Short mmCIF file of C-alpha atoms in Angstrom, two decimals:
data_model
loop_
_atom_site.label_atom_id
_atom_site.label_comp_id
_atom_site.label_asym_id
_atom_site.label_seq_id
_atom_site.Cartn_x
_atom_site.Cartn_y
_atom_site.Cartn_z
CA MET A 347 6.27 -33.77 -7.70
CA ARG A 348 7.33 -37.11 -7.48
CA PRO A 349 4.83 -39.66 -6.91
CA ARG A 350 4.58 -41.06 -3.38
CA LEU A 351 5.12 -44.50 -4.68
CA LEU A 352 8.31 -43.81 -5.43
CA HIS A 353 8.27 -42.74 -1.41
CA LYS A 354 8.06 -46.31 -0.85
CA VAL A 355 10.48 -47.75 -3.11
CA ALA A 356 13.27 -45.46 -3.19
CA PRO A 357 14.39 -46.64 0.05
CA TRP A 358 15.17 -50.89 -0.59
CA LEU A 359 17.34 -48.93 -4.14
CA PRO A 360 19.97 -50.67 -3.45
CA LEU A 361 22.69 -48.15 -5.18
CA PRO A 362 23.82 -45.71 -2.39
CA LEU A 363 23.02 -42.31 -2.76
CA SER A 364 26.14 -41.02 -4.29
CA ALA A 365 26.34 -43.05 -7.51
CA TRP A 366 22.77 -42.25 -7.92
CA ILE A 367 24.51 -38.86 -8.08
CA LYS A 368 27.14 -39.03 -10.44
CA LEU A 369 24.65 -41.49 -12.55
CA SER A 370 21.64 -38.71 -12.92
CA GLY A 371 24.67 -35.89 -14.26
CA GLN A 372 23.33 -33.16 -11.26
CA LYS A 373 26.04 -32.12 -9.16
CA LEU A 374 24.09 -29.40 -7.96
CA MET A 375 21.05 -30.69 -5.00
CA MET A 376 18.54 -27.88 -3.94
CA PRO A 377 16.75 -28.58 -1.52
CA VAL A 378 13.80 -25.84 -0.51
CA TYR A 379 12.19 -25.80 3.52
CA HIS A 380 10.24 -22.86 5.42
CA LEU A 381 10.95 -23.17 8.76
CA CYS A 382 11.44 -26.32 11.24
CA SER A 383 10.24 -25.97 15.00
CA GLU A 384 9.96 -28.97 18.26
CA GLU A 385 5.95 -26.82 18.27
CA ALA A 386 2.62 -26.85 16.70
CA VAL A 387 2.84 -23.52 15.37
CA PRO A 388 -0.33 -23.13 13.97
CA HIS A 389 0.01 -21.32 10.76
CA VAL A 390 0.77 -23.10 9.58
CA ASP A 391 1.08 -27.11 10.58
CA PRO A 392 -3.32 -27.64 8.70
CA LEU A 393 -1.03 -26.95 5.29
CA TYR A 394 2.13 -29.30 4.77
CA CYS A 395 3.49 -31.19 7.22
CA VAL A 396 6.82 -29.35 9.01
CA ARG A 397 10.19 -30.50 9.31
CA LYS A 398 11.29 -31.13 13.53
CA THR A 399 14.03 -29.61 14.35
CA SER A 400 15.95 -32.39 15.15
CA GLU A 401 14.58 -33.81 11.84
CA PHE A 402 16.25 -30.74 10.18
CA VAL A 403 19.70 -31.53 12.46
CA GLU A 404 19.98 -34.50 10.33
CA ASP A 405 18.19 -33.13 6.87
CA ILE A 406 21.76 -31.21 7.29
CA ASP A 407 23.86 -33.82 8.41
CA THR A 408 22.54 -36.71 5.01
CA LEU A 409 22.88 -33.61 3.48
CA LEU A 410 26.92 -33.23 4.28
CA LYS A 411 27.43 -36.65 4.37
CA TYR A 412 26.77 -36.39 1.04
CA TYR A 413 27.27 -33.32 -0.45
CA GLU A 414 29.45 -29.82 -0.41
CA PRO A 415 27.84 -26.65 1.71
CA ILE A 416 26.86 -23.27 -0.76
CA GLY A 417 26.02 -19.68 -1.31
CA LEU A 418 23.70 -18.11 -3.22
CA GLU A 419 26.70 -16.01 -4.93
CA ASP A 420 28.46 -19.92 -5.61
CA VAL A 421 24.23 -21.32 -7.29
CA ILE A 422 24.51 -17.26 -9.90
CA ALA A 423 27.70 -17.77 -11.33
CA VAL A 424 27.74 -21.82 -11.81
CA LEU A 425 23.79 -20.50 -13.62
CA LYS A 426 25.71 -18.03 -15.28
CA GLY A 427 28.36 -20.05 -15.84
CA ASP A 428 31.27 -18.64 -14.03
CA LYS A 429 32.00 -21.00 -12.14
CA GLU A 430 32.25 -25.51 -12.45
CA LEU A 431 31.29 -28.02 -9.39
CA GLN A 432 34.03 -30.36 -8.68
CA LYS A 433 31.99 -32.32 -5.80
CA PRO A 434 27.91 -32.88 -5.40
CA SER A 435 27.46 -29.88 -4.10
CA PHE A 436 23.91 -27.86 -2.03
CA TRP A 437 21.82 -24.51 -1.50
CA LEU A 438 20.04 -24.91 0.84
CA SER A 439 17.11 -21.80 0.58
CA PHE A 440 14.13 -21.12 2.91
CA ASP A 441 10.92 -19.15 1.30
CA ASP A 442 8.32 -16.80 3.48
CA GLY A 443 11.13 -15.09 6.08
CA LEU A 444 9.55 -17.27 9.37
CA ARG A 445 10.71 -16.48 12.72
CA GLU A 446 11.87 -20.75 13.43
CA VAL A 447 14.51 -20.48 10.78
CA TYR A 448 16.01 -17.42 12.27
CA GLU A 449 15.35 -18.90 15.70
CA GLU A 450 15.75 -22.65 14.97
CA ALA A 451 17.52 -22.92 12.06
CA MET A 452 19.60 -20.66 12.25
CA PRO A 453 22.38 -21.50 15.03
CA ILE A 454 22.72 -24.80 13.66
CA LEU A 455 23.26 -23.67 10.48
CA LYS A 456 25.97 -21.54 11.89
CA GLU A 457 27.28 -24.57 13.93
CA LYS A 458 27.73 -26.18 10.69
CA GLY A 459 29.36 -23.95 8.64
CA VAL A 460 26.34 -24.50 5.86
CA PRO A 461 25.14 -20.65 3.75
CA ALA A 462 21.67 -20.80 3.39
CA THR A 463 19.07 -17.83 1.12
CA LEU A 464 15.85 -16.87 2.91
CA PHE A 465 13.42 -15.84 0.62
CA LEU A 466 11.46 -13.09 1.68
CA ASN A 467 7.96 -11.21 1.40
CA ASN A 468 8.48 -7.82 1.60
CA ASP A 469 4.69 -6.80 2.96
CA PHE A 470 4.98 -9.30 6.05
CA LEU A 471 8.76 -8.65 7.05
CA ASP A 472 8.26 -6.51 10.51
CA ASN A 473 4.22 -9.04 10.60
CA LYS A 474 2.71 -5.99 9.44
CA ALA A 475 0.77 -8.13 7.04
CA LEU A 476 -0.26 -11.48 7.29
CA PHE A 477 -0.78 -14.11 4.42
CA PHE A 478 -4.42 -15.22 3.36
CA ARG A 479 -2.87 -18.58 3.20
CA PHE A 480 -1.46 -18.45 6.65
CA LYS A 481 -5.77 -16.82 7.90
CA VAL A 482 -6.43 -20.17 6.64
CA SER A 483 -5.27 -22.08 8.44
CA LEU A 484 -6.05 -20.03 11.56
CA LEU A 485 -9.83 -20.32 10.13
CA ILE A 486 -9.59 -24.26 10.06
CA ASN A 487 -7.94 -24.88 13.44
CA LYS A 488 -11.09 -22.37 14.71
CA ILE A 489 -13.09 -24.41 13.60
CA GLN A 490 -11.94 -27.45 13.98
CA LYS A 491 -11.30 -26.55 17.37
CA THR A 492 -15.08 -24.66 17.61
CA PRO A 493 -17.17 -25.94 15.37
CA PRO A 494 -19.62 -22.88 14.69
CA SER A 495 -23.66 -22.66 16.05
CA PRO A 496 -26.17 -24.23 14.15
CA ALA A 497 -27.71 -19.97 13.36
CA LEU A 498 -23.81 -18.76 12.26
CA GLN A 499 -23.53 -22.53 9.78
CA SER A 500 -24.94 -21.25 7.97
CA ILE A 501 -24.52 -17.36 7.93
CA LEU A 502 -21.38 -18.59 6.77
CA ARG A 503 -22.96 -20.77 4.41
CA GLU A 504 -24.25 -18.17 2.59
CA ARG A 505 -21.49 -15.63 2.08
CA LEU A 506 -19.76 -19.12 1.33
CA SER A 507 -21.78 -19.66 -1.09
CA GLY A 508 -22.70 -16.26 -2.48
CA ARG A 509 -18.44 -17.14 -3.15
CA LYS A 510 -19.11 -19.68 -5.53
CA LEU A 511 -17.37 -21.74 -2.64
CA ASN A 512 -17.91 -24.72 -1.11
CA ARG A 513 -21.15 -23.98 0.88
CA GLU A 514 -20.28 -26.54 4.11
CA LEU A 515 -17.78 -25.01 5.80
CA SER A 516 -14.99 -27.22 6.42
CA ALA A 517 -10.87 -27.26 6.30
CA GLU A 518 -12.09 -28.08 2.03
CA SER A 519 -13.82 -25.79 1.82
CA LEU A 520 -11.44 -22.93 2.80
CA LEU A 521 -8.36 -24.20 1.03
CA GLN A 522 -10.56 -23.20 -2.15
CA ILE A 523 -9.93 -19.39 -1.35
CA GLY A 524 -6.93 -17.85 -3.46
CA TYR A 525 -5.06 -14.85 -3.37
CA ALA A 526 -8.25 -12.66 -5.63
CA ASP A 527 -10.83 -13.84 -2.28
CA ARG A 528 -7.88 -13.15 0.25
CA ASP A 529 -10.60 -9.52 1.43
CA PHE A 530 -12.53 -12.75 2.18
CA LEU A 531 -10.37 -14.11 4.99
CA ASP A 532 -11.26 -11.05 6.30
CA GLU A 533 -15.08 -11.16 6.79
CA LEU A 534 -14.47 -15.25 7.63
CA GLY A 535 -12.35 -14.26 10.55
CA ASP A 536 -15.33 -11.25 12.12
CA LEU A 537 -18.10 -14.09 11.97
CA LEU A 538 -15.96 -16.84 13.30
CA GLN A 539 -13.85 -13.95 15.64
CA VAL A 540 -10.26 -15.17 14.85
CA ASP A 541 -8.48 -12.19 15.52
CA PHE A 542 -5.69 -12.67 12.69
CA ASP A 543 -4.03 -9.34 13.63
CA GLY A 544 -3.66 -10.02 17.84
CA TYR A 545 -2.35 -13.57 15.70
CA LEU A 546 0.41 -11.79 14.86
CA ALA A 547 1.12 -9.33 17.18
CA GLU A 548 0.94 -11.84 19.35
CA ARG A 549 3.11 -14.33 17.97
CA GLN A 550 5.53 -12.25 15.43
CA PRO A 551 5.22 -15.32 13.05
CA TYR A 552 8.09 -12.97 10.51
CA LEU A 553 10.92 -12.16 10.98
CA CYS A 554 11.45 -8.76 11.34
CA LYS A 555 14.18 -6.06 9.75
CA ALA A 556 17.41 -5.69 12.82
CA GLU A 557 17.23 -9.59 12.69
CA VAL A 558 17.32 -9.46 8.73
CA LYS A 559 20.17 -7.51 9.16
CA ASP A 560 21.30 -9.56 11.83
CA TRP A 561 21.17 -12.89 9.89
CA LEU A 562 22.93 -11.15 6.59
CA ALA A 563 26.11 -10.29 9.24
CA LYS A 564 26.23 -13.75 10.19
CA GLY A 565 26.82 -14.49 6.40
CA PHE A 566 23.45 -15.16 5.02
CA THR A 567 22.10 -13.34 2.39
CA ILE A 568 18.02 -13.04 0.86
CA GLY A 569 16.18 -13.21 -1.88
CA GLY A 570 12.68 -12.01 -3.11
CA HIS A 571 9.41 -13.67 -2.68
CA SER A 572 6.79 -11.75 -3.68
CA LEU A 573 5.53 -9.26 -2.07
CA ASP A 574 2.77 -11.31 -0.53
CA HIS A 575 2.97 -13.92 -1.73
CA PRO A 576 0.22 -14.32 -4.95
CA GLU A 577 -0.02 -17.46 -7.25
CA PHE A 578 1.75 -16.42 -10.27
CA ARG A 579 -0.52 -18.56 -12.26
CA PHE A 580 -3.60 -16.61 -11.38
CA ILE A 581 -2.59 -12.76 -11.80
CA ALA A 582 -1.15 -11.04 -14.66
CA LYS A 583 1.89 -11.16 -16.45
CA GLU A 584 2.45 -7.13 -16.02
CA GLU A 585 1.17 -7.36 -11.79
CA GLN A 586 3.52 -10.49 -12.02
CA ILE A 587 6.89 -7.97 -13.41
CA ARG A 588 5.81 -5.66 -10.42
CA GLN A 589 5.39 -8.39 -8.23
CA ALA A 590 8.36 -9.60 -8.76
CA LYS A 591 10.69 -6.55 -9.68
CA GLU A 592 9.31 -4.72 -6.09
CA SER A 593 10.45 -7.16 -4.20
CA VAL A 594 13.95 -7.92 -4.98
CA GLN A 595 14.61 -4.21 -5.63
CA GLN A 596 13.23 -3.09 -2.00
CA LEU A 597 15.61 -5.60 -0.30
CA VAL A 598 18.30 -3.47 -2.26
CA ASP A 599 17.40 -0.62 -0.71
CA ASP A 600 16.92 -1.47 2.28
CA PHE A 601 19.36 -4.11 3.01
CA GLY A 602 21.80 -2.54 0.76
CA ILE A 603 22.19 -6.51 -0.67
CA ALA A 604 24.79 -6.75 -4.11
CA TYR A 605 23.02 -10.21 -6.32
CA LYS A 606 19.15 -9.86 -6.90
CA ALA A 607 17.73 -13.18 -6.85
CA PHE A 608 13.69 -14.08 -6.66
CA ALA A 609 12.30 -17.31 -5.62
CA PHE A 610 8.14 -17.70 -7.00
CA PRO A 611 5.91 -17.91 -4.86
CA PHE A 612 3.69 -21.34 -4.39
CA THR A 613 4.89 -22.38 -8.42
CA ASP A 614 6.40 -20.67 -11.89
CA PHE A 615 4.10 -23.09 -13.69
CA GLY A 616 2.27 -21.29 -16.37
CA VAL A 617 4.17 -18.46 -15.83
CA ARG A 618 5.18 -17.14 -19.86
CA GLN A 619 8.33 -16.84 -21.34
CA VAL A 620 7.59 -12.58 -21.75
CA TRP A 621 8.49 -12.99 -17.43
CA PHE A 622 12.02 -15.12 -17.71
CA ASP A 623 13.16 -13.02 -21.08
CA LYS A 624 12.01 -8.91 -18.49
CA MET A 625 13.47 -10.67 -15.51
CA LEU A 626 16.49 -12.29 -15.98
CA ASP A 627 17.80 -10.23 -18.50
CA GLY A 628 19.44 -7.74 -16.49
CA GLU A 629 16.31 -6.05 -13.64
CA ILE A 630 17.86 -9.29 -11.82
CA ASP A 631 21.07 -12.47 -11.37
CA ALA A 632 19.23 -15.47 -11.20
CA SER A 633 14.98 -16.97 -9.94
CA PHE A 634 14.13 -20.17 -8.81
CA GLY A 635 10.73 -22.18 -8.67
CA ALA A 636 10.82 -25.49 -7.14
CA ALA A 637 9.49 -29.28 -9.13
CA GLY A 638 12.39 -30.92 -7.79
CA LEU A 639 15.33 -31.81 -9.85
CA LYS A 640 14.78 -30.92 -13.16
CA LYS A 641 16.71 -28.79 -15.66
CA ASP A 642 15.48 -25.47 -17.04
CA THR A 643 15.43 -24.10 -20.79
CA HIS A 644 16.22 -20.96 -19.20
CA PRO A 645 20.02 -21.38 -18.51
CA LEU A 646 18.89 -18.70 -15.12
CA HIS A 647 15.92 -20.33 -14.06
CA ALA A 648 16.65 -23.56 -11.08
CA GLN A 649 14.04 -25.71 -9.70
CA ARG A 650 14.47 -26.77 -6.34
CA VAL A 651 13.22 -29.59 -3.70
CA PRO A 652 11.15 -29.25 -1.54
CA PHE A 653 11.96 -31.33 1.37
CA GLU A 654 9.08 -30.44 3.73
CA GLY A 655 5.38 -32.38 2.90
CA THR A 656 6.61 -35.62 3.89
CA GLU A 657 7.96 -37.54 6.91
CA ASP A 658 10.56 -40.00 5.37
CA ASN A 659 13.89 -38.21 5.30
CA ALA A 660 16.42 -36.24 3.46
CA LEU A 661 18.10 -39.73 2.75
CA ALA A 662 14.53 -41.17 1.57
CA ILE A 663 13.67 -37.83 -0.44
CA LEU A 664 17.07 -37.78 -2.67
CA LYS A 665 16.85 -41.29 -3.53
CA ALA A 666 13.20 -40.78 -4.46
CA GLU A 667 14.46 -37.35 -6.30
CA TYR A 668 17.22 -39.05 -7.96
CA LEU A 669 15.50 -42.15 -8.99
CA TYR A 670 12.08 -40.71 -11.17
CA TYR A 671 14.98 -38.20 -12.76
CA ALA A 672 16.07 -41.60 -14.00
CA LEU A 673 12.74 -42.96 -15.01
CA LYS A 674 11.96 -39.54 -16.55
CA ALA A 675 14.94 -39.34 -18.61
CA PRO A 676 14.33 -41.69 -21.23
CA LEU A 677 11.28 -40.43 -21.94
CA GLY A 678 13.71 -36.09 -21.91
CA LYS A 679 11.16 -35.24 -19.02
CA ASN A 680 13.26 -33.94 -17.57
CA GLN A 681 13.58 -30.57 -19.20
CA ILE A 682 11.02 -27.89 -18.27
CA LYS A 683 10.38 -25.90 -20.53
CA GLN A 684 8.74 -21.99 -20.47
CA ARG A 685 6.29 -21.29 -22.40
#
């Protein structure tokens, strides 16, 4: 990821963004979000800075000023070498299939004529289950609003210690809990009286299948994002392949799509070449990470640029990406080499 210093320097760069795009030689920009919302989002807010809907509109207007919008199938054609971009272009995607994309972002995108792709976690569709990191967020909210009693803190310290986690109950210790210990979050939820199932039923953070069908009917696209959002570098290669293959195939079966795309949950960091050799040799059409403006050794795997986790506007984010790209170019550091 780009160093924070670049975000401070980037807005003062003398060259216009159009010049940076031309100098980089990179015509395709791929911004990725999770959601946008003017309201608080309890299951997300402790994890990263959520883009306000008004800020999202400004981002889209900035992107439209410098790039031509294209869709997922155009991107696949570009990666396969079947299409060449004549102008700087951008492809927009959202991870996790969150409701706010349908309710807040979709009307904006429809009005402005911008294609977009939703990368979905199959196990969360229809609000059947809650992503383990969202459970962490709800637990963090609870202890910050209602600190546990000394007696309960003692019990919690013992349970955390048993999992070899930081014994002090805090946001930091809860954020240490990973996919392998996700069942432990249900135990903590019981102790802290956080009703995850009740939150799912009341808030309904994810889209249902009927809404996904409507998203598709309006001309947007979808892709797989794994079954239940593990961090791939911490699961076996056989499980990596199963999560990706079944995620995409279920979408084909459920929604009748004619293309197969997959975006890694979290990151593609640590995923070995065997995955790319297996999955991109006919199993799927293309895959995507989120490591910023970079090239990749596999022609059918590409990197998206996160537009969240910062209060910078789109222009500052874009300039920081191109500046970082330019600084690394002489060192040959702009290509990710899968091993």
